[in-house]
mmCIF file of C-alpha atoms in Angstrom:
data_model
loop_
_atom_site.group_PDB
_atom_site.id
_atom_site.type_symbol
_atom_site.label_atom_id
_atom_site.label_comp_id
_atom_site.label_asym_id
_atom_site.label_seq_id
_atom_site.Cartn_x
_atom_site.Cartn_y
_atom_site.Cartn_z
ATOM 1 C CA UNK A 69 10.716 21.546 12.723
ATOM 2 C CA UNK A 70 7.822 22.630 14.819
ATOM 3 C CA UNK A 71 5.324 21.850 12.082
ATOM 4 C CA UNK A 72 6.878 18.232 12.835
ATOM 5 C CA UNK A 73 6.406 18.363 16.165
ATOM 6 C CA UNK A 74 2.907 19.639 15.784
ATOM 7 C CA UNK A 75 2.011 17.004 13.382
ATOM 8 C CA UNK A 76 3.194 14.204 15.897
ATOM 9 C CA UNK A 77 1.526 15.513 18.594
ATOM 10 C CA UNK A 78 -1.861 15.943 16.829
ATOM 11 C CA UNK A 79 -0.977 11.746 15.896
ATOM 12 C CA UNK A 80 0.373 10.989 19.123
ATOM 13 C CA UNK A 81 -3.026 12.369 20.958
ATOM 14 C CA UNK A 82 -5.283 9.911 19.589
ATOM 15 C CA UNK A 83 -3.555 7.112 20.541
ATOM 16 C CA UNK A 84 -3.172 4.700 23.654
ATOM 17 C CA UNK A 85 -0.774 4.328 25.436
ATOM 18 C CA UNK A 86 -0.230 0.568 24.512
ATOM 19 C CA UNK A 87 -0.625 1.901 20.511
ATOM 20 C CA UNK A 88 2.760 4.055 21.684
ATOM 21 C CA UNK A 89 4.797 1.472 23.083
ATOM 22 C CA UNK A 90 3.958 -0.906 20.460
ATOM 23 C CA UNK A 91 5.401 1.340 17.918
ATOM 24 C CA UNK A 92 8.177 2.349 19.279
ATOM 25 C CA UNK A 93 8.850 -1.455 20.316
ATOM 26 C CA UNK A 94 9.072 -2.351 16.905
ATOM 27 C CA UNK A 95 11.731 -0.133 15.710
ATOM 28 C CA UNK A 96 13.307 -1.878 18.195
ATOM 29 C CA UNK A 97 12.581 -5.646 17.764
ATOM 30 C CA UNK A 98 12.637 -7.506 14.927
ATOM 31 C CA UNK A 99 10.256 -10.430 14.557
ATOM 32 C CA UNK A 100 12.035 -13.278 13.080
ATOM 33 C CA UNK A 101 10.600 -15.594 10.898
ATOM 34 C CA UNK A 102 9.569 -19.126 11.189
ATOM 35 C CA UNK A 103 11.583 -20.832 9.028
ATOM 36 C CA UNK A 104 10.807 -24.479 9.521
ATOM 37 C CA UNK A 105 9.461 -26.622 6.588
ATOM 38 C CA UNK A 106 5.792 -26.221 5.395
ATOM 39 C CA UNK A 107 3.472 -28.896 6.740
ATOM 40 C CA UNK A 108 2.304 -32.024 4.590
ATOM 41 C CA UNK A 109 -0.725 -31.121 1.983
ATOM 42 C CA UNK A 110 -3.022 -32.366 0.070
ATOM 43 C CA UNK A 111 -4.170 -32.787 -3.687
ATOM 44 C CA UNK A 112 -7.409 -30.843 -4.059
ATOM 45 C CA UNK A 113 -10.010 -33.234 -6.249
ATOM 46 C CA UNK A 114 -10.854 -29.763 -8.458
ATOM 47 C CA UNK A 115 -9.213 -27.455 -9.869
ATOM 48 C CA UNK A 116 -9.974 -23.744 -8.595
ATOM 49 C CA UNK A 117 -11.511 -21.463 -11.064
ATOM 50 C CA UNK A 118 -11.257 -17.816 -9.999
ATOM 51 C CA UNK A 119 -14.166 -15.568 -10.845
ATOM 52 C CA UNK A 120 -12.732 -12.363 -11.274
ATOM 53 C CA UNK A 121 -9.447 -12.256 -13.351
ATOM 54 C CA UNK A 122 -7.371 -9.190 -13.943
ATOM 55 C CA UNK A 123 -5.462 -8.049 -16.538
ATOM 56 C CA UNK A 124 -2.072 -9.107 -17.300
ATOM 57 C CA UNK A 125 0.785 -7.310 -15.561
ATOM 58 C CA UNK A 126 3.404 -8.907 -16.193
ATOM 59 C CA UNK A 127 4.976 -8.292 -19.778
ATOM 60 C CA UNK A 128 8.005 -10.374 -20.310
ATOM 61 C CA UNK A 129 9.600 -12.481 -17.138
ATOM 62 C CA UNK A 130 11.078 -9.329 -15.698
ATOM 63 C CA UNK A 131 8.972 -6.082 -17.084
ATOM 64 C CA UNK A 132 5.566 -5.279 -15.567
ATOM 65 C CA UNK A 133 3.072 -2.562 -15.584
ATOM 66 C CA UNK A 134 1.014 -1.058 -12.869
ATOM 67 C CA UNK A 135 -0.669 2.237 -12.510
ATOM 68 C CA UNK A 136 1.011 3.134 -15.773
ATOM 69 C CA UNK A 137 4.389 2.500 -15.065
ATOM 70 C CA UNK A 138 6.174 0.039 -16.673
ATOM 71 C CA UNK A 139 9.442 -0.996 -15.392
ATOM 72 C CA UNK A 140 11.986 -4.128 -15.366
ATOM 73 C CA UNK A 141 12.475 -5.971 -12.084
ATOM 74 C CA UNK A 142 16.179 -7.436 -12.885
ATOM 75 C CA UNK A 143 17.806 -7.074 -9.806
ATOM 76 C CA UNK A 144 17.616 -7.747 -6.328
ATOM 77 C CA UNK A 145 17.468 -4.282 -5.250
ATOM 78 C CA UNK A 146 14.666 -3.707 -7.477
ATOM 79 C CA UNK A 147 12.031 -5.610 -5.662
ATOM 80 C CA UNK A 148 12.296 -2.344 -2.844
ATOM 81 C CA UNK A 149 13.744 0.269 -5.405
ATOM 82 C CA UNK A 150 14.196 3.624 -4.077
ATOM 83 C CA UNK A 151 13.082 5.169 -7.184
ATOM 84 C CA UNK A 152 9.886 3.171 -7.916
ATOM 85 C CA UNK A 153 6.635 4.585 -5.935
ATOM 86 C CA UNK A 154 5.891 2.666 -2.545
ATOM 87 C CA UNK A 155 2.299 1.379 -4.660
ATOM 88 C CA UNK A 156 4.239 0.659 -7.440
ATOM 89 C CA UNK A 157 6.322 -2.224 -5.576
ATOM 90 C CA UNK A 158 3.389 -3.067 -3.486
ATOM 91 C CA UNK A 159 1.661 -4.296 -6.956
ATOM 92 C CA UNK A 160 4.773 -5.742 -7.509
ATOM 93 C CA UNK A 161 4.520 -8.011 -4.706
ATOM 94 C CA UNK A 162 1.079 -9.060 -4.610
ATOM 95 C CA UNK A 163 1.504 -11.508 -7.470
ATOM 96 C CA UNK A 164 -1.748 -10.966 -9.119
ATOM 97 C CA UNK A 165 -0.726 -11.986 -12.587
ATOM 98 C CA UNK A 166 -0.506 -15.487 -11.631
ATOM 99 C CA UNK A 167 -4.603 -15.152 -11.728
ATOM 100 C CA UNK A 168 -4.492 -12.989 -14.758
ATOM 101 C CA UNK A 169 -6.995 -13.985 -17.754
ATOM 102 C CA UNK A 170 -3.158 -15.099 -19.536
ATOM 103 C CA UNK A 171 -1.819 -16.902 -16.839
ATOM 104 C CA UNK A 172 -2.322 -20.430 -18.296
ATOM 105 C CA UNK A 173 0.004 -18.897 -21.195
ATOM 106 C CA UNK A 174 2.740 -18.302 -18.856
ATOM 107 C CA UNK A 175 3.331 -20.626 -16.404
ATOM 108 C CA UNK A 176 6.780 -20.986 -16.393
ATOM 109 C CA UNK A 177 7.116 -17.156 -16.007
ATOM 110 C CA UNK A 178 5.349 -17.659 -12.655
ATOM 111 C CA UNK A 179 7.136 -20.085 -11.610
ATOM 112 C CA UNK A 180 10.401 -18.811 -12.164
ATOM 113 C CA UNK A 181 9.006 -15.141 -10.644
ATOM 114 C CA UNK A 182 7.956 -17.444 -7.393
ATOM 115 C CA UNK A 183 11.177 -18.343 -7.305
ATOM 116 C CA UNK A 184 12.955 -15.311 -8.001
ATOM 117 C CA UNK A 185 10.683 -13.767 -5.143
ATOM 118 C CA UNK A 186 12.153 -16.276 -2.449
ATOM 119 C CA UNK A 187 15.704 -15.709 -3.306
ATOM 120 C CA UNK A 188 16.062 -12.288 -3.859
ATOM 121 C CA UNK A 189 13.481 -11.184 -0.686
ATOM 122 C CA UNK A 190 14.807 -12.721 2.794
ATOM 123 C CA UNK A 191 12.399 -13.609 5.034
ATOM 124 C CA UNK A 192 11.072 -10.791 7.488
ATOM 125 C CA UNK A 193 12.890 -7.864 5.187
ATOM 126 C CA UNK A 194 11.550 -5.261 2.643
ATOM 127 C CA UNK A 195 8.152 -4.070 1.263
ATOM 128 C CA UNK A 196 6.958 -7.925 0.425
ATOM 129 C CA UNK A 197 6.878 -8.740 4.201
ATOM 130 C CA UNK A 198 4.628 -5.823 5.526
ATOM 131 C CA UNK A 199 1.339 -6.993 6.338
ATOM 132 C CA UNK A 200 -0.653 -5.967 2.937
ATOM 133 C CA UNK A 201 1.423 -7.510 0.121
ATOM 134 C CA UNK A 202 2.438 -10.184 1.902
ATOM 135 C CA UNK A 203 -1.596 -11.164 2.468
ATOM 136 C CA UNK A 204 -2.629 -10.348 -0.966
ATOM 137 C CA UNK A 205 0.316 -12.492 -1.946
ATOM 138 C CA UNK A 206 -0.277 -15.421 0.167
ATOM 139 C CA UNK A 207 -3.900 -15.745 -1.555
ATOM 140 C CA UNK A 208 -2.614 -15.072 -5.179
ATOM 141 C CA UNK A 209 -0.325 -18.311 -4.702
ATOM 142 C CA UNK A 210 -2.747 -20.591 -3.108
ATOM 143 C CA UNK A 211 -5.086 -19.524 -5.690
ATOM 144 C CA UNK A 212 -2.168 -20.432 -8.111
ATOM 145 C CA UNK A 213 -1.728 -23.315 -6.708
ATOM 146 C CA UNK A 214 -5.473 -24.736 -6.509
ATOM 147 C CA UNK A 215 -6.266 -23.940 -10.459
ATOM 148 C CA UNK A 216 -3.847 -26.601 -11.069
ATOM 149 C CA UNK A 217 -0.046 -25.555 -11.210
ATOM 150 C CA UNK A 218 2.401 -27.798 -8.950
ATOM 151 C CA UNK A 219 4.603 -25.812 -5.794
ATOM 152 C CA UNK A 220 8.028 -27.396 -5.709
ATOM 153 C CA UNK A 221 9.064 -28.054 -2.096
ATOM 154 C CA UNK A 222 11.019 -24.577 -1.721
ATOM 155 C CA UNK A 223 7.687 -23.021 -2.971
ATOM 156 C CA UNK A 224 5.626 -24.657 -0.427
ATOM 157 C CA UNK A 225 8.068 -23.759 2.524
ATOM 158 C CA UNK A 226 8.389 -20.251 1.484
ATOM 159 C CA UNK A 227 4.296 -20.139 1.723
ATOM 160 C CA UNK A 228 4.565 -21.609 4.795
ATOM 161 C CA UNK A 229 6.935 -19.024 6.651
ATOM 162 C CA UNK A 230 5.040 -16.303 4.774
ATOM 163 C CA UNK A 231 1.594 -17.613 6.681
ATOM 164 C CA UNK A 232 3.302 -17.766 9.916
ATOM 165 C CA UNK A 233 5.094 -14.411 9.593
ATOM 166 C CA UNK A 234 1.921 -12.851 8.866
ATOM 167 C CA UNK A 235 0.191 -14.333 11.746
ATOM 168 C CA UNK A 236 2.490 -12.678 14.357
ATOM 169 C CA UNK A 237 2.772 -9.127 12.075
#
């Protein structure tokens, strides 16, 4: 207990004030999302080509593999699972196997993850909405998008409150 209380005050000392309040403000209040539609868009004229690739992560439409674990994603609760490393879902939620050097191969994986994502993570809740995987997302789709694959409607609005959520987070 006073090792705690140590440890907060050596955090707590290098802060400002404003750094303080802001914190404890946001255990507090919760932002809530935009949720209007996304705004109209355009067809690019070329198709994006992505430099650097990665390697597949994705396995089968609901196993995937990063930093050595492999594990099946079949359930809602398993997008924020207690028992899977806070990294681990991170990776999850970044989406980088849509650019993966197989993702022309599996297409209608993505898609369907895209829209497993949107229905099983409501807006403004779990580990997909903090700042970092919800960024690294956002690009990993666009990028999706631009190298040619179509966003239904739901897609696109989804992207849309992601953006906006992000801005004020």
């Amino acid at each position: 207990m006073l090792r705690k209380a140590i440890l907060l005050f050596n955090t707590l000392k290098y802060l400002k004030l404003s750094q303080i309040l802001g914190r404890i403000e946001r255990n507090f209040v919760r932002l809530r999302p935009d949720l209007s539609s996304a705004p109209s868009t355009s067809v690019p004229t070329n198709k994006f080509q992505s430099i650097v690739q990665c390697q597949p992560k994705m396995l089968n439409e609901s196993k995937f593999r990063f930093l050595n674990v492999t594990a099946d994603v079949l359930r809602t609760e398993d997008w924020n699972s207690p028992n899977q490393d806070k990294l681990w879902l991170y990776n999850l939620h970044y989406f980088d196997d849509l650019n993966s050097n197989e993702a022309d191969q599996k297409v209608d994986w993505h898609r369907n993850l895209i829209q497993r994502w949107i229905n099983e993570n409501p807006p403004g809740f779990g580990n997909g909405w903090e700042a970092y995987p919800s960024s690294l997302r956002i690009v990993n789709w666009i990028k999706w998008s631009l190298s040619g694959n179509i966003f239904e409607q739901e897609s696109l609005d989804s992207l849309a409150i992601q953006v906006r959520y992000l801005s004020t987070n």
